[in-house]
Amino acid sequence: MSHERVGGPAGRPGMIDWDLAVKVGSRLVGEGPQVTRDEAVEAVEELRAGAERSTPLVREYTRLVASERTAPVLVVDRPGWVQANADGFAAIVAPLIEKLQAKKGAPGPVAEAIGSRVTGVELGAMLGFLGSKVLGQFDPFHDKPGEQGRMLLVAPNIVHTERELNADPHDFRLWVCLHEETHRVQFTAVPWMTDHLRSEMANIIGAVPTDPAALVADAVRRIGDLVTGKSDGSLLDLFSSPEQKAVIERVTGVMSLLEGHADVVMDGVGPEIIPSVNDIRRKFTQRRKGVGGLDRLLRRLLGLDQKMAQYRDGAVFVRAAVDKVGMDGFNAVWAEPANLPTKSEILDPALWIARVHG
């Protein structure tokens, strides 16, 4: 499938064999559905056009004004998504790796090589699983002069899903573009959002124990509990100190807002331009629940079940707030970080309305 290339940056942090992670992830993720050359070209061109068409539609519905063409739109294949997310993950975890390395000192070359390959394989396996499922993604941390993040549309996954759902391809592709364009608008029209999330991630990393052995031992124990059903959490629950939990609660509120807002927009804009939007939403909601036992287990380990709750709870919050205070009143949420909803306010929108609007 014709797609844009995603190059990896130099100077990635140590302790993880990033090239191996990309190789493993790209091998596991597969190429996706069989398509003819003409079908591939049509899908890629339609996704690019859908992203362009979505910009004014999202702006009119949300009343948020974002600069156009400041975040590039890349239509990628599955290995391209793996590469892009390995790059993004490297940038996010760099401070943590530096912290751990400073604590334990420089390991021997053999130990470092073995350890980095093990973690590279583990990361690659995670990216390989996710890379076959993600339809689109906005990467706010993509750092390039003159660009405010980047939007990725995973063409093979979109084609696979529209076939699986027996959805109208033209409707489904535009529907996905509306969701991802909303994320682009959220971050480009609200310039402090990226730095706010980056700061919260730094707070989480700052609270990570600096003893690598203890960190690994705790991770192994918790993963065992998750797999055997003794725990109902996810790998995110490895961050369990009071400081980390407080930050994760705040980040959960923000992510629920962002995902729920995008779902509301894609369904709100949809009826006028996407005739089969209701059918697509019904089938897609069912698909989000996962299918086989292994799929459900991996979703739980990776926190995808929690992400599904974010879509649902966030959409309920946005609709309730707009119903009470209108779109302009709801848009107060973007004024400053203090106006972002907490996790408890996501679940009880009246609390947010009372706090922000009095």
Short mmCIF file of C-alpha atoms in Angstrom, two decimals:
data_model
loop_
_atom_site.label_atom_id
_atom_site.label_comp_id
_atom_site.label_asym_id
_atom_site.label_seq_id
_atom_site.Cartn_x
_atom_site.Cartn_y
_atom_site.Cartn_z
CA MET A 1 0.00 0.00 0.00
CA SER A 2 1.54 3.36 -1.00
CA HIS A 3 2.42 5.37 2.07
CA GLU A 4 4.69 8.00 3.49
CA ARG A 5 7.95 6.96 5.09
CA VAL A 6 8.58 7.52 8.77
CA GLY A 7 12.25 7.88 9.63
CA GLY A 8 13.76 7.14 13.04
CA PRO A 9 15.71 9.83 14.88
CA ALA A 10 19.31 9.53 15.93
CA GLY A 11 20.47 9.62 19.53
CA ARG A 12 17.87 7.32 21.07
CA PRO A 13 18.30 6.48 24.76
CA GLY A 14 20.10 3.28 25.79
CA MET A 15 18.83 0.17 27.65
CA ILE A 16 16.49 -0.72 24.76
CA ASP A 17 17.52 -2.01 21.33
CA TRP A 18 15.21 0.29 19.40
CA ASP A 19 16.12 -1.07 15.97
CA LEU A 20 15.35 -4.59 17.16
CA ALA A 21 12.03 -3.40 18.61
CA VAL A 22 11.06 -1.98 15.21
CA LYS A 23 12.15 -5.17 13.41
CA VAL A 24 10.21 -7.42 15.78
CA GLY A 25 7.14 -5.20 15.74
CA SER A 26 7.17 -4.89 11.95
CA ARG A 27 7.50 -8.65 11.53
CA LEU A 28 4.71 -9.46 13.98
CA VAL A 29 2.28 -6.83 12.73
CA GLY A 30 2.07 -8.23 9.20
CA GLU A 31 1.14 -6.34 6.07
CA GLY A 32 -2.62 -6.25 6.48
CA PRO A 33 -5.40 -7.08 4.03
CA GLN A 34 -4.84 -8.06 0.42
CA VAL A 35 -5.61 -5.18 -1.91
CA THR A 36 -4.98 -4.45 -5.55
CA ARG A 37 -2.73 -1.59 -6.51
CA ASP A 38 -5.73 0.47 -7.63
CA GLU A 39 -7.52 -0.19 -4.31
CA ALA A 40 -4.43 0.84 -2.39
CA VAL A 41 -4.00 4.06 -4.32
CA GLU A 42 -7.69 4.88 -3.92
CA ALA A 43 -7.59 4.30 -0.15
CA VAL A 44 -4.50 6.44 0.39
CA GLU A 45 -5.81 9.30 -1.75
CA GLU A 46 -9.23 9.17 -0.10
CA LEU A 47 -7.71 9.30 3.40
CA ARG A 48 -5.58 12.30 2.50
CA ALA A 49 -8.63 14.02 1.02
CA GLY A 50 -10.73 13.06 4.05
CA ALA A 51 -8.21 14.62 6.41
CA GLU A 52 -8.29 17.83 4.38
CA ARG A 53 -12.08 17.84 4.22
CA SER A 54 -12.37 17.28 7.97
CA THR A 55 -10.58 20.49 8.98
CA PRO A 56 -13.41 22.99 8.32
CA LEU A 57 -16.04 20.49 9.49
CA VAL A 58 -14.36 20.06 12.89
CA ARG A 59 -13.72 23.80 13.18
CA GLU A 60 -17.36 24.65 12.54
CA TYR A 61 -18.68 22.05 14.98
CA THR A 62 -16.23 22.64 17.84
CA ARG A 63 -15.73 26.40 17.33
CA LEU A 64 -12.03 25.83 17.93
CA VAL A 65 -9.72 27.56 15.48
CA ALA A 66 -6.49 25.72 14.69
CA SER A 67 -3.83 26.72 12.23
CA GLU A 68 -4.10 24.65 9.08
CA ARG A 69 -1.25 22.45 7.79
CA THR A 70 0.89 22.94 10.92
CA ALA A 71 0.70 19.22 11.71
CA PRO A 72 1.44 17.00 8.69
CA VAL A 73 -0.91 14.15 7.80
CA LEU A 74 0.90 10.88 7.06
CA VAL A 75 -0.88 7.89 5.57
CA VAL A 76 1.27 4.97 6.74
CA ASP A 77 1.39 1.19 6.60
CA ARG A 78 1.67 -0.99 9.72
CA PRO A 79 5.50 -0.99 9.90
CA GLY A 80 5.39 2.78 9.46
CA TRP A 81 3.15 3.05 12.51
CA VAL A 82 5.52 0.78 14.48
CA GLN A 83 8.47 2.98 13.52
CA ALA A 84 6.66 6.20 14.43
CA ASN A 85 5.61 4.89 17.83
CA ALA A 86 9.04 3.50 18.63
CA ASP A 87 10.39 6.99 17.91
CA GLY A 88 7.75 8.57 20.12
CA PHE A 89 8.26 6.10 22.93
CA ALA A 90 12.02 6.68 22.83
CA ALA A 91 11.50 10.41 23.36
CA ILE A 92 9.06 9.84 26.23
CA VAL A 93 11.15 7.33 28.18
CA ALA A 94 14.53 9.02 27.62
CA PRO A 95 14.42 10.86 30.98
CA LEU A 96 13.53 7.62 32.82
CA ILE A 97 16.37 5.69 31.18
CA GLU A 98 18.83 8.46 32.02
CA LYS A 99 17.64 8.35 35.62
CA LEU A 100 18.07 4.58 35.90
CA GLN A 101 21.47 4.62 34.22
CA ALA A 102 22.71 7.36 36.53
CA LYS A 103 21.62 5.32 39.55
CA LYS A 104 23.11 1.96 38.62
CA GLY A 105 26.16 3.19 36.71
CA ALA A 106 27.34 1.93 33.35
CA PRO A 107 26.81 -1.84 32.90
CA GLY A 108 29.31 -4.07 31.15
CA PRO A 109 29.00 -4.19 27.36
CA VAL A 110 27.75 -7.80 27.32
CA ALA A 111 25.14 -7.23 30.03
CA GLU A 112 23.98 -4.03 28.35
CA ALA A 113 23.68 -5.73 24.95
CA ILE A 114 21.68 -8.67 26.34
CA GLY A 115 19.40 -6.47 28.43
CA SER A 116 18.73 -4.05 25.60
CA ARG A 117 17.83 -6.89 23.22
CA VAL A 118 15.41 -8.43 25.73
CA THR A 119 13.61 -5.13 26.24
CA GLY A 120 13.72 -4.50 22.51
CA VAL A 121 11.91 -7.77 21.83
CA GLU A 122 9.32 -7.02 24.53
CA LEU A 123 8.63 -3.53 23.18
CA GLY A 124 8.49 -4.87 19.62
CA ALA A 125 5.90 -7.48 20.63
CA MET A 126 3.71 -4.79 22.19
CA LEU A 127 4.00 -2.55 19.12
CA GLY A 128 3.29 -5.54 16.87
CA PHE A 129 0.02 -6.25 18.69
CA LEU A 130 -1.14 -2.64 18.73
CA GLY A 131 0.02 -1.91 15.18
CA SER A 132 -2.61 -4.20 13.69
CA LYS A 133 -5.46 -2.45 15.52
CA VAL A 134 -4.83 1.30 15.53
CA LEU A 135 -6.73 3.14 12.80
CA GLY A 136 -5.27 6.58 13.35
CA GLN A 137 -3.32 8.58 15.85
CA PHE A 138 -2.28 12.14 16.55
CA ASP A 139 1.26 12.38 17.91
CA PRO A 140 1.52 15.67 19.82
CA PHE A 141 5.15 15.03 20.83
CA HIS A 142 6.51 14.84 17.29
CA ASP A 143 9.13 17.55 17.44
CA LYS A 144 10.14 19.17 14.18
CA PRO A 145 10.63 22.88 13.45
CA GLY A 146 7.51 24.48 12.03
CA GLU A 147 5.28 21.49 12.89
CA GLN A 148 2.89 20.98 15.79
CA GLY A 149 2.75 17.20 16.04
CA ARG A 150 1.72 14.88 13.24
CA MET A 151 -1.37 12.90 12.31
CA LEU A 152 -1.02 9.24 11.31
CA LEU A 153 -3.66 7.31 9.38
CA VAL A 154 -2.93 3.56 9.16
CA ALA A 155 -4.36 2.68 5.77
CA PRO A 156 -4.22 -1.18 5.99
CA ASN A 157 -6.01 -1.20 9.34
CA ILE A 158 -8.70 1.15 8.12
CA VAL A 159 -9.33 -1.03 5.05
CA HIS A 160 -9.30 -4.19 7.19
CA THR A 161 -11.81 -2.73 9.66
CA GLU A 162 -14.21 -1.37 7.07
CA ARG A 163 -14.28 -4.82 5.47
CA GLU A 164 -14.72 -6.53 8.83
CA LEU A 165 -17.65 -4.27 9.68
CA ASN A 166 -19.05 -4.43 6.15
CA ALA A 167 -19.12 -0.64 6.28
CA ASP A 168 -19.32 1.75 3.36
CA PRO A 169 -15.61 2.50 2.68
CA HIS A 170 -16.14 6.16 1.80
CA ASP A 171 -18.22 6.79 4.91
CA PHE A 172 -15.90 4.89 7.22
CA ARG A 173 -12.71 6.59 6.01
CA LEU A 174 -14.17 10.05 6.48
CA TRP A 175 -15.51 9.04 9.90
CA VAL A 176 -12.00 8.01 11.03
CA CYS A 177 -10.53 11.22 9.63
CA LEU A 178 -13.01 13.30 11.62
CA HIS A 179 -11.88 11.65 14.86
CA GLU A 180 -8.17 12.16 14.23
CA GLU A 181 -8.66 15.70 12.90
CA THR A 182 -10.43 16.54 16.16
CA HIS A 183 -7.31 15.46 18.05
CA ARG A 184 -5.18 17.62 15.75
CA VAL A 185 -7.43 20.59 16.47
CA GLN A 186 -7.34 19.93 20.22
CA PHE A 187 -3.56 20.21 20.30
CA THR A 188 -3.03 22.94 17.71
CA ALA A 189 -5.89 25.21 18.83
CA VAL A 190 -4.93 24.72 22.51
CA PRO A 191 -1.19 25.46 22.43
CA TRP A 192 -0.51 24.63 26.09
CA MET A 193 -1.93 21.09 25.89
CA THR A 194 1.22 19.37 24.62
CA ASP A 195 3.47 20.95 27.25
CA HIS A 196 0.92 20.17 29.94
CA LEU A 197 0.90 16.45 29.11
CA ARG A 198 4.69 16.39 28.75
CA SER A 199 4.96 17.93 32.21
CA GLU A 200 2.62 15.34 33.69
CA MET A 201 4.71 12.54 32.16
CA ALA A 202 7.82 14.07 33.71
CA ASN A 203 6.03 14.01 37.07
CA ILE A 204 5.31 10.29 36.65
CA ILE A 205 8.92 9.55 35.72
CA GLY A 206 10.18 11.62 38.62
CA ALA A 207 8.36 9.32 41.02
CA VAL A 208 9.72 6.07 39.54
CA PRO A 209 12.01 4.14 41.95
CA THR A 210 15.66 4.40 40.94
CA ASP A 211 16.48 0.79 41.85
CA PRO A 212 16.21 -1.13 38.53
CA ALA A 213 16.22 -4.54 40.26
CA ALA A 214 13.30 -3.59 42.48
CA LEU A 215 11.45 -2.10 39.52
CA VAL A 216 11.85 -5.30 37.45
CA ALA A 217 10.86 -7.55 40.36
CA ASP A 218 7.72 -5.52 40.98
CA ALA A 219 6.87 -5.59 37.28
CA VAL A 220 7.21 -9.39 37.09
CA ARG A 221 5.00 -9.89 40.15
CA ARG A 222 2.28 -7.55 38.88
CA ILE A 223 2.27 -9.05 35.39
CA GLY A 224 1.81 -12.49 36.95
CA ASP A 225 -1.15 -11.21 38.96
CA LEU A 226 -2.70 -9.70 35.84
CA VAL A 227 -2.31 -12.83 33.73
CA THR A 228 -3.68 -15.15 36.44
CA GLY A 229 -6.62 -12.87 37.19
CA LYS A 230 -5.51 -11.95 40.72
CA SER A 231 -5.51 -8.30 39.68
CA ASP A 232 -7.91 -6.36 37.46
CA GLY A 233 -5.53 -3.54 36.59
CA SER A 234 -3.09 -3.10 33.71
CA LEU A 235 0.61 -2.59 33.20
CA LEU A 236 -0.04 1.09 33.89
CA ASP A 237 -0.65 0.09 37.50
CA LEU A 238 3.08 -0.54 37.84
CA PHE A 239 3.16 3.17 38.57
CA SER A 240 1.58 2.82 41.96
CA SER A 241 3.16 5.34 44.32
CA PRO A 242 0.78 7.97 45.73
CA GLU A 243 2.50 10.66 43.66
CA GLN A 244 2.20 8.64 40.46
CA LYS A 245 -1.41 7.73 41.13
CA ALA A 246 -2.31 11.37 41.59
CA VAL A 247 -0.73 12.27 38.24
CA ILE A 248 -2.33 9.29 36.49
CA GLU A 249 -5.73 10.35 37.84
CA ARG A 250 -5.21 13.79 36.28
CA VAL A 251 -3.95 12.35 32.99
CA THR A 252 -6.90 9.93 32.88
CA GLY A 253 -9.27 12.89 33.14
CA VAL A 254 -7.50 14.69 30.30
CA MET A 255 -7.38 11.64 28.03
CA SER A 256 -11.04 10.88 28.68
CA LEU A 257 -11.85 14.45 27.69
CA LEU A 258 -9.79 14.29 24.48
CA GLU A 259 -11.10 10.90 23.36
CA GLY A 260 -14.70 11.58 24.34
CA HIS A 261 -14.64 14.97 22.63
CA ALA A 262 -13.36 13.37 19.41
CA ASP A 263 -16.08 10.72 19.52
CA VAL A 264 -18.78 13.37 20.04
CA VAL A 265 -17.45 15.41 17.11
CA MET A 266 -17.23 12.46 14.71
CA ASP A 267 -20.81 11.47 15.53
CA GLY A 268 -22.09 15.06 15.65
CA VAL A 269 -20.69 16.03 12.27
CA GLY A 270 -21.40 12.62 10.79
CA PRO A 271 -25.15 12.61 10.10
CA GLU A 272 -24.95 15.48 7.61
CA ILE A 273 -22.14 14.04 5.51
CA ILE A 274 -21.94 10.33 6.43
CA PRO A 275 -25.26 8.61 5.67
CA SER A 276 -24.36 5.34 7.42
CA VAL A 277 -22.81 6.90 10.56
CA ASN A 278 -25.26 5.28 12.99
CA ASP A 279 -24.63 1.83 11.56
CA ILE A 280 -20.87 2.40 11.69
CA ARG A 281 -20.99 3.55 15.31
CA ARG A 282 -23.05 0.55 16.40
CA LYS A 283 -20.73 -1.97 14.74
CA PHE A 284 -17.55 -0.15 15.79
CA THR A 285 -18.58 0.03 19.44
CA GLN A 286 -19.03 -3.72 19.44
CA ARG A 287 -15.62 -4.21 17.80
CA ARG A 288 -13.88 -2.16 20.49
CA LYS A 289 -14.71 -4.85 23.05
CA GLY A 290 -12.18 -7.26 21.54
CA VAL A 291 -12.79 -10.75 20.25
CA GLY A 292 -10.80 -13.81 21.36
CA GLY A 293 -9.46 -14.67 24.80
CA LEU A 294 -5.85 -13.76 23.94
CA ASP A 295 -6.99 -10.48 22.44
CA ARG A 296 -8.93 -9.63 25.61
CA LEU A 297 -5.96 -10.54 27.82
CA LEU A 298 -3.55 -8.38 25.85
CA ARG A 299 -6.02 -5.53 25.86
CA ARG A 300 -6.24 -5.76 29.65
CA LEU A 301 -2.46 -5.95 30.09
CA LEU A 302 -1.94 -2.91 27.87
CA GLY A 303 -4.72 -0.91 29.47
CA LEU A 304 -6.89 -0.88 26.35
CA ASP A 305 -9.98 -1.75 28.39
CA GLN A 306 -9.35 1.42 30.37
CA LYS A 307 -8.97 3.34 27.12
CA MET A 308 -12.35 2.08 25.95
CA ALA A 309 -13.84 3.43 29.17
CA GLN A 310 -12.20 6.76 28.38
CA TYR A 311 -14.06 6.96 25.08
CA ARG A 312 -17.37 6.11 26.73
CA ASP A 313 -17.06 8.25 29.88
CA GLY A 314 -15.50 11.17 28.05
CA ALA A 315 -18.28 11.28 25.48
CA VAL A 316 -20.92 11.23 28.22
CA PHE A 317 -19.12 14.12 29.96
CA VAL A 318 -18.86 16.23 26.80
CA ARG A 319 -22.51 15.71 25.83
CA ALA A 320 -23.71 16.51 29.35
CA ALA A 321 -21.61 19.67 29.57
CA VAL A 322 -22.66 20.93 26.13
CA ASP A 323 -26.30 20.20 26.99
CA LYS A 324 -26.08 22.34 30.15
CA VAL A 325 -23.79 25.24 29.16
CA GLY A 326 -23.66 25.07 25.35
CA MET A 327 -20.61 24.58 23.14
CA ASP A 328 -19.10 27.94 24.06
CA GLY A 329 -19.54 27.16 27.75
CA PHE A 330 -17.99 23.73 27.29
CA ASN A 331 -15.04 25.28 25.46
CA ALA A 332 -14.00 26.91 28.73
CA VAL A 333 -12.33 23.53 29.30
CA TRP A 334 -9.61 24.62 26.85
CA ALA A 335 -8.89 27.99 28.50
CA GLU A 336 -6.20 26.79 30.94
CA PRO A 337 -5.00 23.59 32.63
CA ALA A 338 -6.98 24.43 35.78
CA ASN A 339 -10.20 24.06 33.76
CA LEU A 340 -9.49 20.50 32.68
CA PRO A 341 -11.86 17.96 34.28
CA THR A 342 -10.61 15.60 36.92
CA LYS A 343 -11.35 11.89 36.67
CA SER A 344 -14.18 12.29 39.20
CA GLU A 345 -15.61 15.23 37.23
CA ILE A 346 -15.59 13.13 34.05
CA LEU A 347 -17.88 10.72 35.87
CA ASP A 348 -20.03 13.54 37.31
CA PRO A 349 -20.12 16.46 34.83
CA ALA A 350 -22.18 18.58 37.27
CA LEU A 351 -19.07 18.87 39.47
CA TRP A 352 -17.07 20.37 36.60
CA ILE A 353 -19.88 22.74 35.63
CA ALA A 354 -20.19 23.95 39.21
CA ARG A 355 -16.45 24.45 39.60
CA VAL A 356 -15.78 26.17 36.27
CA HIS A 357 -19.06 28.04 35.74
CA GLY A 358 -20.18 28.54 39.32
#
